[in-house]
GROMACS .gro file of C-alpha atoms in nm:
model
  451
    1MET     CA    1   0.392   4.337  18.370
    2VAL     CA    2   0.083   4.543  18.302
    3TYR     CA    3   0.236   4.832  18.491
    4TYR     CA    4   0.552   4.804  18.283
    5ARG     CA    5   0.363   4.810  17.951
    6GLN     CA    6   0.152   5.107  18.057
    7ALA     CA    7   0.464   5.301  18.157
    8HIS     CA    8   0.636   5.222  17.832
    9ALA     CA    9   0.329   5.315  17.629
   10ALA     CA   10   0.324   5.650  17.806
   11LEU     CA   11   0.690   5.699  17.715
   12ARG     CA   12   0.616   5.621  17.349
   13ARG     CA   13   0.325   5.862  17.338
   14PHE     CA   14   0.552   6.128  17.477
   15SER     CA   15   0.837   6.054  17.234
   16ILE     CA   16   0.678   5.961  16.902
   17GLY     CA   17   0.480   6.204  16.692
   18ASP     CA   18   0.599   6.511  16.882
   19PRO     CA   19   0.778   6.738  16.621
   20VAL     CA   20   1.014   6.872  16.884
   21VAL     CA   21   1.115   6.525  16.999
   22ASP     CA   22   1.151   6.405  16.638
   23ARG     CA   23   1.394   6.690  16.564
   24LEU     CA   24   1.592   6.610  16.878
   25VAL     CA   25   1.612   6.245  16.780
   26SER     CA   26   1.747   6.325  16.431
   27ALA     CA   27   1.970   6.623  16.511
   28PRO     CA   28   2.348   6.560  16.543
   29ASP     CA   29   2.555   6.725  16.811
   30ALA     CA   30   2.827   6.992  16.758
   31GLY     CA   31   3.088   6.725  16.681
   32GLY     CA   32   2.886   6.573  16.395
   33ASN     CA   33   2.783   6.265  16.600
   34PRO     CA   34   2.427   6.143  16.650
   35GLY     CA   35   2.248   6.413  16.841
   36ALA     CA   36   2.082   6.496  17.164
   37GLY     CA   37   1.756   6.327  17.059
   38GLN     CA   38   1.911   5.981  17.103
   39ARG     CA   39   2.048   6.082  17.442
   40GLN     CA   40   1.705   6.202  17.550
   41PHE     CA   41   1.556   5.871  17.441
   42LEU     CA   42   1.813   5.672  17.638
   43LEU     CA   43   1.762   5.889  17.944
   44LYS     CA   44   1.387   5.826  17.932
   45GLU     CA   45   1.449   5.453  17.897
   46ILE     CA   46   1.677   5.465  18.199
   47GLN     CA   47   1.414   5.650  18.401
   48LEU     CA   48   1.156   5.392  18.299
   49LEU     CA   49   1.386   5.103  18.392
   50ARG     CA   50   1.458   5.261  18.730
   51THR     CA   51   1.086   5.275  18.797
   52VAL     CA   52   1.036   4.915  18.686
   53LEU     CA   53   1.328   4.790  18.897
   54LEU     CA   54   1.187   4.964  19.204
   55GLU     CA   55   0.858   4.782  19.159
   56GLN     CA   56   0.981   4.440  19.052
   57PRO     CA   57   1.315   4.252  19.042
   58PRO     CA   58   1.491   4.224  18.702
   59ASN     CA   59   1.343   3.967  18.472
   60LEU     CA   60   1.470   3.863  18.130
   61GLU     CA   61   1.116   3.825  17.997
   62ARG     CA   62   1.029   4.182  18.087
   63LEU     CA   63   1.356   4.309  17.938
   64ALA     CA   64   1.274   4.119  17.618
   65ASP     CA   65   0.932   4.281  17.617
   66GLU     CA   66   1.097   4.619  17.667
   67GLN     CA   67   1.325   4.556  17.374
   68SER     CA   68   1.041   4.440  17.151
   69GLU     CA   69   0.844   4.749  17.246
   70GLY     CA   70   1.139   4.958  17.131
   71ILE     CA   71   1.178   4.786  16.796
   72ASP     CA   72   0.914   5.009  16.635
   73LEU     CA   73   1.066   5.328  16.767
   74PRO     CA   74   1.224   5.558  16.504
   75VAL     CA   75   1.552   5.559  16.693
   76ASN     CA   76   1.670   5.209  16.587
   77ARG     CA   77   1.728   4.898  16.800
   78TYR     CA   78   1.869   4.921  17.149
   79TYR     CA   79   2.002   4.670  17.405
   80LEU     CA   80   1.994   4.647  17.787
   81ARG     CA   81   2.212   4.494  18.054
   82ILE     CA   82   2.173   4.501  18.435
   83LEU     CA   83   2.476   4.437  18.660
   84ASP     CA   84   2.492   4.367  19.031
   85GLN     CA   85   2.725   4.547  19.272
   86SER     CA   86   3.017   4.318  19.189
   87GLY     CA   87   2.981   4.385  18.816
   88HIS     CA   88   2.834   4.049  18.719
   89SER     CA   89   2.553   4.048  18.466
   90LEU     CA   90   2.219   3.970  18.623
   91ILE     CA   91   2.023   3.984  18.303
   92GLU     CA   92   2.066   4.118  17.950
   93THR     CA   93   1.866   4.130  17.628
   94PRO     CA   94   1.948   3.907  17.331
   95GLY     CA   95   2.229   4.046  17.115
   96MET     CA   96   2.400   4.220  17.405
   97GLU     CA   97   2.673   3.955  17.403
   98ALA     CA   98   2.799   4.088  17.067
   99LEU     CA   99   2.839   4.437  17.210
  100PRO     CA  100   3.121   4.576  17.423
  101THR     CA  101   3.164   4.399  17.754
  102ALA     CA  102   3.050   4.551  18.079
  103ARG     CA  103   3.400   4.685  18.146
  104GLN     CA  104   3.417   4.849  17.804
  105PHE     CA  105   3.108   5.060  17.875
  106PRO     CA  106   3.172   5.413  17.998
  107ALA     CA  107   3.172   5.485  18.369
  108LEU     CA  108   2.858   5.603  18.542
  109ALA     CA  109   2.751   5.897  18.328
  110GLU     CA  110   2.432   5.993  18.161
  111SER     CA  111   2.592   6.195  17.878
  112GLY     CA  112   2.632   5.904  17.639
  113THR     CA  113   2.937   5.783  17.445
  114VAL     CA  114   2.938   5.702  17.072
  115ARG     CA  115   3.162   5.409  16.970
  116LYS     CA  116   3.209   5.202  16.657
  117ILE     CA  117   3.235   4.827  16.722
  118ALA     CA  118   3.411   4.550  16.529
  119ASP     CA  119   3.117   4.454  16.308
  120GLY     CA  120   3.095   4.812  16.174
  121ARG     CA  121   2.793   4.926  16.370
  122THR     CA  122   2.794   5.256  16.557
  123LEU     CA  123   2.648   5.251  16.908
  124MET     CA  124   2.562   5.510  17.166
  125LEU     CA  125   2.655   5.367  17.509
  126MET     CA  126   2.522   5.494  17.839
  127THR     CA  127   2.568   5.371  18.197
  128ALA     CA  128   2.346   5.461  18.494
  129SER     CA  129   2.273   5.335  18.844
  130SER     CA  130   1.936   5.212  18.966
  131LYS     CA  131   1.761   5.342  19.273
  132THR     CA  132   1.717   4.998  19.426
  133THR     CA  133   1.882   4.854  19.732
  134PRO     CA  134   2.124   4.696  19.678
  135GLN     CA  135   2.221   4.934  19.393
  136GLN     CA  136   2.241   4.791  19.044
  137THR     CA  137   2.400   4.921  18.725
  138ILE     CA  138   2.207   4.974  18.406
  139GLN     CA  139   2.396   4.960  18.075
  140ILE     CA  140   2.207   5.055  17.762
  141ALA     CA  141   2.326   5.063  17.401
  142LEU     CA  142   2.149   5.225  17.109
  143ASP     CA  143   2.230   5.135  16.749
  144VAL     CA  144   2.279   5.469  16.567
  145SER     CA  145   2.452   5.327  16.260
  146SER     CA  146   2.201   5.473  16.015
  147GLU     CA  147   2.241   5.822  16.160
  148ALA     CA  148   2.620   5.787  16.160
  149GLU     CA  149   2.621   5.670  15.799
  150LEU     CA  150   2.391   5.956  15.703
  151LEU     CA  151   2.615   6.210  15.877
  152ALA     CA  152   2.923   6.058  15.711
  153LYS     CA  153   2.751   6.084  15.375
  154TYR     CA  154   2.656   6.444  15.444
  155ARG     CA  155   3.012   6.513  15.552
  156HIS     CA  156   3.156   6.366  15.233
  157ASN     CA  157   2.903   6.552  15.022
  158LEU     CA  158   2.983   6.876  15.203
  159ILE     CA  159   3.357   6.829  15.150
  160GLY     CA  160   3.296   6.755  14.782
  161ALA     CA  161   3.070   7.056  14.747
  162LEU     CA  162   3.328   7.277  14.917
  163PHE     CA  163   3.603   7.142  14.691
  164PHE     CA  164   3.408   7.190  14.370
  165GLY     CA  165   3.278   7.525  14.494
  166LEU     CA  166   3.632   7.639  14.565
  167LEU     CA  167   3.749   7.511  14.226
  168PHE     CA  168   3.461   7.685  14.049
  169SER     CA  169   3.522   8.007  14.245
  170THR     CA  170   3.892   7.998  14.154
  171LEU     CA  171   3.820   7.945  13.785
  172ALA     CA  172   3.550   8.212  13.791
  173ALA     CA  173   3.785   8.455  13.967
  174VAL     CA  174   4.058   8.391  13.708
  175PHE     CA  175   3.810   8.441  13.425
  176VAL     CA  176   3.665   8.760  13.576
  177ALA     CA  177   4.012   8.896  13.654
  178ARG     CA  178   4.136   8.833  13.301
  179ARG     CA  179   3.821   8.976  13.150
  180GLY     CA  180   3.839   9.279  13.381
  181LEU     CA  181   4.210   9.337  13.309
  182SER     CA  182   4.181   9.293  12.933
  183PRO     CA  183   4.120   9.668  12.880
  184VAL     CA  184   4.434   9.739  13.085
  185ALA     CA  185   4.632   9.494  12.871
  186GLU     CA  186   4.496   9.659  12.556
  187MET     CA  187   4.592  10.003  12.688
  188THR     CA  188   4.937   9.870  12.775
  189ARG     CA  189   4.992   9.738  12.422
  190HIS     CA  190   4.877  10.069  12.280
  191ILE     CA  191   5.104  10.267  12.513
  192GLU     CA  192   5.406  10.049  12.432
  193GLY     CA  193   5.367  10.145  12.067
  194ILE     CA  194   5.395  10.518  12.139
  195THR     CA  195   5.738  10.664  12.071
  196ALA     CA  196   5.883  11.012  12.044
  197ALA     CA  197   5.801  11.003  11.673
  198GLN     CA  198   5.439  10.893  11.733
  199LEU     CA  199   5.315  11.131  12.000
  200ASP     CA  200   5.001  11.193  11.799
  201GLU     CA  201   4.863  10.854  11.909
  202ARG     CA  202   4.575  10.872  12.158
  203LEU     CA  203   4.368  10.635  12.368
  204ASP     CA  204   3.991  10.626  12.322
  205PRO     CA  205   3.829  10.701  12.663
  206ALA     CA  206   3.487  10.603  12.527
  207ALA     CA  207   3.609  10.251  12.445
  208ALA     CA  208   3.758  10.199  12.791
  209PRO     CA  209   3.553  10.091  13.096
  210LYS     CA  210   3.414  10.364  13.315
  211GLU     CA  211   3.680  10.298  13.579
  212LEU     CA  212   3.961  10.349  13.323
  213SER     CA  213   3.817  10.634  13.117
  214ASN     CA  214   3.968  10.896  13.347
  215LEU     CA  215   4.305  10.721  13.323
  216ALA     CA  216   4.283  10.723  12.942
  217SER     CA  217   4.195  11.094  12.943
  218ALA     CA  218   4.484  11.172  13.180
  219PHE     CA  219   4.722  10.972  12.959
  220ASN     CA  220   4.607  11.161  12.649
  221ALA     CA  221   4.664  11.489  12.830
  222MET     CA  222   5.013  11.375  12.929
  223VAL     CA  223   5.098  11.274  12.571
  224LEU     CA  224   4.969  11.610  12.452
  225ARG     CA  225   5.200  11.789  12.696
  226LEU     CA  226   5.490  11.571  12.587
  227ALA     CA  227   5.418  11.641  12.222
  228LYS     CA  228   5.409  12.012  12.297
  229SER     CA  229   5.734  11.991  12.491
  230PHE     CA  230   5.904  11.795  12.211
  231ALA     CA  231   5.783  12.048  11.957
  232GLN     CA  232   5.915  12.333  12.169
  233LEU     CA  233   6.243  12.149  12.219
  234ASN     CA  234   6.284  12.091  11.847
  235GLN     CA  235   6.201  12.453  11.773
  236PHE     CA  236   6.435  12.567  12.048
  237SER     CA  237   6.718  12.352  11.910
  238ALA     CA  238   6.664  12.492  11.561
  239ASP     CA  239   6.651  12.851  11.691
  240LEU     CA  240   6.957  12.796  11.909
  241ALA     CA  241   7.154  12.655  11.617
  242HIS     CA  242   7.052  12.955  11.409
  243GLU     CA  243   7.146  13.205  11.682
  244LEU     CA  244   7.483  13.046  11.749
  245ARG     CA  245   7.562  13.001  11.382
  246THR     CA  246   7.559  13.377  11.309
  247PRO     CA  247   7.826  13.486  11.563
  248ILE     CA  248   8.034  13.176  11.489
  249ASN     CA  249   8.026  13.251  11.116
  250ASN     CA  250   8.120  13.612  11.192
  251LEU     CA  251   8.416  13.495  11.398
  252MET     CA  252   8.528  13.249  11.133
  253GLY     CA  253   8.496  13.510  10.858
  254ALA     CA  254   8.689  13.773  11.053
  255THR     CA  255   8.962  13.523  11.135
  256GLU     CA  256   8.995  13.409  10.774
  257VAL     CA  257   9.020  13.771  10.659
  258ALA     CA  258   9.285  13.838  10.922
  259LEU     CA  259   9.490  13.539  10.805
  260SER     CA  260   9.450  13.611  10.434
  261ARG     CA  261   9.749  13.852  10.432
  262PRO     CA  262   9.996  14.010  10.673
  263ARG     CA  263   9.854  14.301  10.872
  264ASN     CA  264   9.986  14.564  11.108
  265ALA     CA  265   9.911  14.581  11.481
  266ASP     CA  266   9.622  14.828  11.448
  267GLU     CA  267   9.443  14.607  11.197
  268TYR     CA  268   9.485  14.300  11.419
  269ARG     CA  269   9.359  14.498  11.718
  270GLU     CA  270   9.048  14.603  11.525
  271ILE     CA  271   8.978  14.241  11.425
  272LEU     CA  272   9.026  14.120  11.784
  273GLU     CA  273   8.793  14.388  11.917
  274SER     CA  274   8.527  14.280  11.665
  275ASN     CA  275   8.575  13.917  11.765
  276LEU     CA  276   8.550  14.012  12.133
  277GLU     CA  277   8.208  14.166  12.070
  278GLU     CA  278   8.090  13.844  11.909
  279TYR     CA  279   8.229  13.644  12.204
  280ARG     CA  280   8.033  13.861  12.443
  281ARG     CA  281   7.719  13.808  12.240
  282LEU     CA  282   7.770  13.432  12.255
  283SER     CA  283   7.835  13.450  12.628
  284ARG     CA  284   7.515  13.646  12.689
  285THR     CA  285   7.312  13.398  12.483
  286VAL     CA  286   7.453  13.094  12.665
  287GLU     CA  287   7.407  13.259  13.005
  288THR     CA  288   7.047  13.344  12.923
  289LEU     CA  289   6.971  12.992  12.803
  290LEU     CA  290   7.123  12.841  13.116
  291PHE     CA  291   6.909  13.072  13.329
  292LEU     CA  292   6.593  12.968  13.144
  293ALA     CA  293   6.683  12.598  13.176
  294ARG     CA  294   6.737  12.633  13.552
  295ALA     CA  295   6.418  12.833  13.599
  296GLU     CA  296   6.198  12.585  13.410
  297ASN     CA  297   6.352  12.251  13.506
  298THR     CA  298   6.516  12.274  13.848
  299GLY     CA  299   6.387  12.604  13.980
  300ILE     CA  300   6.583  12.894  14.120
  301PRO     CA  301   6.565  12.955  14.497
  302LEU     CA  302   6.400  13.291  14.566
  303ARG     CA  303   6.511  13.531  14.837
  304THR     CA  304   6.188  13.724  14.861
  305VAL     CA  305   6.217  14.049  15.054
  306ARG     CA  306   6.011  14.366  15.097
  307LEU     CA  307   6.133  14.613  14.835
  308ASN     CA  308   6.074  14.985  14.802
  309GLY     CA  309   5.927  14.987  14.452
  310ARG     CA  310   6.004  15.349  14.371
  311GLU     CA  311   6.371  15.314  14.468
  312GLU     CA  312   6.408  15.002  14.255
  313LEU     CA  313   6.256  15.174  13.950
  314GLU     CA  314   6.485  15.473  13.989
  315ALA     CA  315   6.790  15.251  14.031
  316VAL     CA  316   6.718  15.066  13.704
  317CYS     CA  317   6.651  15.394  13.520
  318SER     CA  318   6.979  15.537  13.652
  319TYR     CA  319   7.169  15.234  13.523
  320HIS     CA  320   7.032  15.279  13.168
  321GLU     CA  321   7.026  15.656  13.170
  322ALA     CA  322   7.336  15.690  12.952
  323MET     CA  323   7.181  15.482  12.671
  324ALA     CA  324   6.855  15.678  12.698
  325GLU     CA  325   7.037  16.013  12.676
  326GLU     CA  326   7.228  15.894  12.372
  327LYS     CA  327   6.896  15.842  12.190
  328GLY     CA  328   6.731  16.145  12.343
  329ILE     CA  329   6.471  15.932  12.525
  330ARG     CA  330   6.322  16.057  12.850
  331LEU     CA  331   6.281  15.809  13.140
  332VAL     CA  332   5.998  15.881  13.386
  333CYS     CA  333   5.919  15.700  13.714
  334ASP     CA  334   5.568  15.713  13.869
  335GLY     CA  335   5.405  15.570  14.179
  336GLN     CA  336   5.499  15.479  14.534
  337GLY     CA  337   5.472  15.160  14.735
  338PHE     CA  338   5.629  14.832  14.831
  339LEU     CA  339   5.637  14.487  14.678
  340TYR     CA  340   5.769  14.143  14.772
  341ALA     CA  341   6.020  13.994  14.527
  342ASP     CA  342   6.374  13.870  14.485
  343ALA     CA  343   6.582  14.187  14.447
  344GLN     CA  344   6.826  14.052  14.187
  345LEU     CA  345   6.559  13.888  13.972
  346PHE     CA  346   6.336  14.195  13.992
  347LYS     CA  347   6.618  14.416  13.864
  348ARG     CA  348   6.691  14.168  13.587
  349VAL     CA  349   6.334  14.146  13.456
  350LEU     CA  350   6.289  14.523  13.478
  351SER     CA  351   6.619  14.582  13.294
  352ASN     CA  352   6.515  14.343  13.016
  353LEU     CA  353   6.187  14.529  12.967
  354LEU     CA  354   6.358  14.866  12.973
  355LEU     CA  355   6.619  14.752  12.716
  356ASN     CA  356   6.342  14.629  12.485
  357ALA     CA  357   6.164  14.963  12.521
  358LEU     CA  358   6.485  15.158  12.446
  359GLN     CA  359   6.547  14.950  12.133
  360HIS     CA  360   6.196  15.008  11.995
  361THR     CA  361   6.140  15.368  12.099
  362PRO     CA  362   6.241  15.633  11.843
  363ASN     CA  363   6.477  15.917  11.929
  364GLY     CA  364   6.310  16.184  12.136
  365GLY     CA  365   6.048  15.945  12.272
  366GLU     CA  366   5.949  15.868  12.631
  367ILE     CA  367   5.948  15.558  12.849
  368ARG     CA  368   5.741  15.559  13.167
  369LEU     CA  369   5.793  15.316  13.456
  370SER     CA  370   5.490  15.298  13.689
  371LEU     CA  371   5.424  15.125  14.021
  372ALA     CA  372   5.085  15.047  14.178
  373SER     CA  373   5.083  14.849  14.503
  374ALA     CA  374   4.803  14.728  14.731
  375ASP     CA  375   4.784  14.673  15.106
  376ASP     CA  376   4.774  14.294  15.067
  377GLY     CA  377   5.125  14.291  14.916
  378SER     CA  378   5.029  14.259  14.551
  379ALA     CA  379   5.175  14.507  14.304
  380ASN     CA  380   5.179  14.591  13.933
  381VAL     CA  381   5.486  14.736  13.764
  382SER     CA  382   5.439  14.875  13.412
  383VAL     CA  383   5.690  14.977  13.143
  384GLN     CA  384   5.525  15.195  12.876
  385ASP     CA  385   5.703  15.322  12.566
  386SER     CA  386   5.602  15.550  12.281
  387GLY     CA  387   5.744  15.325  12.009
  388CYS     CA  388   5.600  15.173  11.695
  389GLY     CA  389   5.380  14.920  11.876
  390ILE     CA  390   5.318  14.554  11.792
  391ALA     CA  391   5.057  14.398  11.565
  392ALA     CA  392   4.786  14.193  11.736
  393GLU     CA  393   4.878  13.869  11.555
  394CYS     CA  394   5.231  13.886  11.697
  395LEU     CA  395   5.134  13.930  12.065
  396PRO     CA  396   5.078  13.558  12.144
  397LYS     CA  397   5.431  13.471  12.020
  398LEU     CA  398   5.622  13.741  12.205
  399PHE     CA  399   5.716  13.508  12.495
  400ASP     CA  400   5.857  13.238  12.264
  401ARG     CA  401   6.231  13.203  12.272
  402PHE     CA  402   6.421  13.375  11.991
  403TYR     CA  403   6.101  13.522  11.850
  404ARG     CA  404   6.135  13.866  11.695
  405VAL     CA  405   5.862  14.081  11.544
  406ASP     CA  406   6.109  14.205  11.283
  407PRO     CA  407   6.364  13.931  11.199
  408ALA     CA  408   6.565  14.178  10.996
  409ARG     CA  409   6.662  14.356  11.319
  410SER     CA  410   6.830  14.045  11.463
  411ALA     CA  411   7.143  14.235  11.558
  412GLU     CA  412   6.952  14.431  11.822
  413GLY     CA  413   6.890  14.136  12.054
  414THR     CA  414   6.860  13.763  12.103
  415GLY     CA  415   6.481  13.742  12.132
  416LEU     CA  416   6.504  13.600  12.485
  417GLY     CA  417   6.419  13.908  12.693
  418LEU     CA  418   6.045  13.846  12.725
  419ALA     CA  419   6.099  13.469  12.774
  420ILE     CA  420   6.320  13.554  13.071
  421ALA     CA  421   6.058  13.798  13.204
  422LYS     CA  422   5.791  13.528  13.187
  423SER     CA  423   6.010  13.270  13.367
  424ILE     CA  424   6.099  13.515  13.645
  425MET     CA  425   5.737  13.611  13.700
  426GLU     CA  426   5.632  13.244  13.712
  427LEU     CA  427   5.898  13.186  13.978
  428HIS     CA  428   5.732  13.463  14.182
  429GLY     CA  429   5.387  13.316  14.126
  430GLY     CA  430   5.290  13.617  13.915
  431SER     CA  431   5.240  13.693  13.546
  432VAL     CA  432   5.336  13.934  13.271
  433VAL     CA  433   5.083  14.100  13.040
  434ILE     CA  434   5.142  14.295  12.719
  435HIS     CA  435   4.909  14.554  12.562
  436SER     CA  436   5.015  14.710  12.234
  437GLU     CA  437   4.872  14.881  11.928
  438PRO     CA  438   5.061  14.974  11.613
  439ASN     CA  439   5.197  15.333  11.616
  440GLN     CA  440   5.073  15.389  11.972
  441GLY     CA  441   5.340  15.218  12.179
  442THR     CA  442   5.352  14.915  12.406
  443VAL     CA  443   5.276  14.858  12.776
  444VAL     CA  444   5.426  14.558  12.954
  445THR     CA  445   5.287  14.496  13.304
  446LEU     CA  446   5.447  14.275  13.570
  447CYS     CA  447   5.180  14.143  13.810
  448PHE     CA  448   5.318  14.034  14.148
  449SER     CA  449   5.066  13.830  14.344
  450VAL     CA  450   4.987  13.851  14.714
  451ARG     CA  451   5.275  13.751  14.936
   0.00000   0.00000   0.00000
């Protein structure tokens, strides 16, 4: 008996008051059940019982003493039962009869099994064999109800915290999302109010968040381009109506005169020839407008080839030589070299510039066509006349459609020649530049970029 008490006291000194052992006793396992500390305690009890049984036969009084010694332990009450080889109970501590029967205990294993019994208590059950001869079976049960209830409470609290945390996070996310998207909604409402008649409306980039300020600036730039395009379209429509109205009125007037009284064949022929000239003028205007629309909206496929610049200049001069001789104007070609361009479009833009020069150069004047090419494929083609020149305030408007420096001379052209030249050069990735001074002539330069 003294030996038993000394052994148990040693076990208690080892188990109680040691921080490591205390943590093991209170820690649950990975499944949320009472932890390894309880298992360690039961294993130590089993080792102690094995030692006691080797020294002395089982005795109910000693088992009761063992149980009373364990009452003060921080691991709750536990119960013991010793079975013989046939499975009959040799001795057991009080209260063991209310626990699972010997057959309901787990098989020989020292891992421990947690089970809830009918009265609501939670027990850790463990079965081990003694080292006596004949061999006996030790069944030990540890009441871990308090730990199980604490873990269940923690589990419920954790589930509640997760639920309310998820609910709060959802509400916070909705609030933050709505607050963050409110500037977008405001921009949307502002954009929906913009129409073709209200293109002067703008977004305020300073009032928008930093992430949306660039978007607001880009939108304002887009609206500005649209406003400019609408203004150009309206001006173009007005100019087109004006340009088409003149030849149509001429045709109507000539036809009314022809029908006002009977005429002979020569008079009818003269009227028809006059009408034919107006029809040709209308045809040229429509053809030019269609070309500009294709060049600016859908693009015209280029067939860029290597051209002999000098030969192209001479070919264009030869084509207009008759008109130049009629006015006594001398055509001069300068320069040698090659350039890369679409042959048909190059001839068209050069012919337009030459026609403009012929119309504004006085009789006996001179028009010089010059070519300057570089080894990298770039080239400049200039058309210089000795005409009346152009005032500086008119130069920025020269590439506008239907614009004329002298509106009174509307019969001399449609005002689309330079607009066509600009579109063709943009198709080639180049540019057109005009230098002019009053009474000193005009120089128009076509700049073809590197191939």
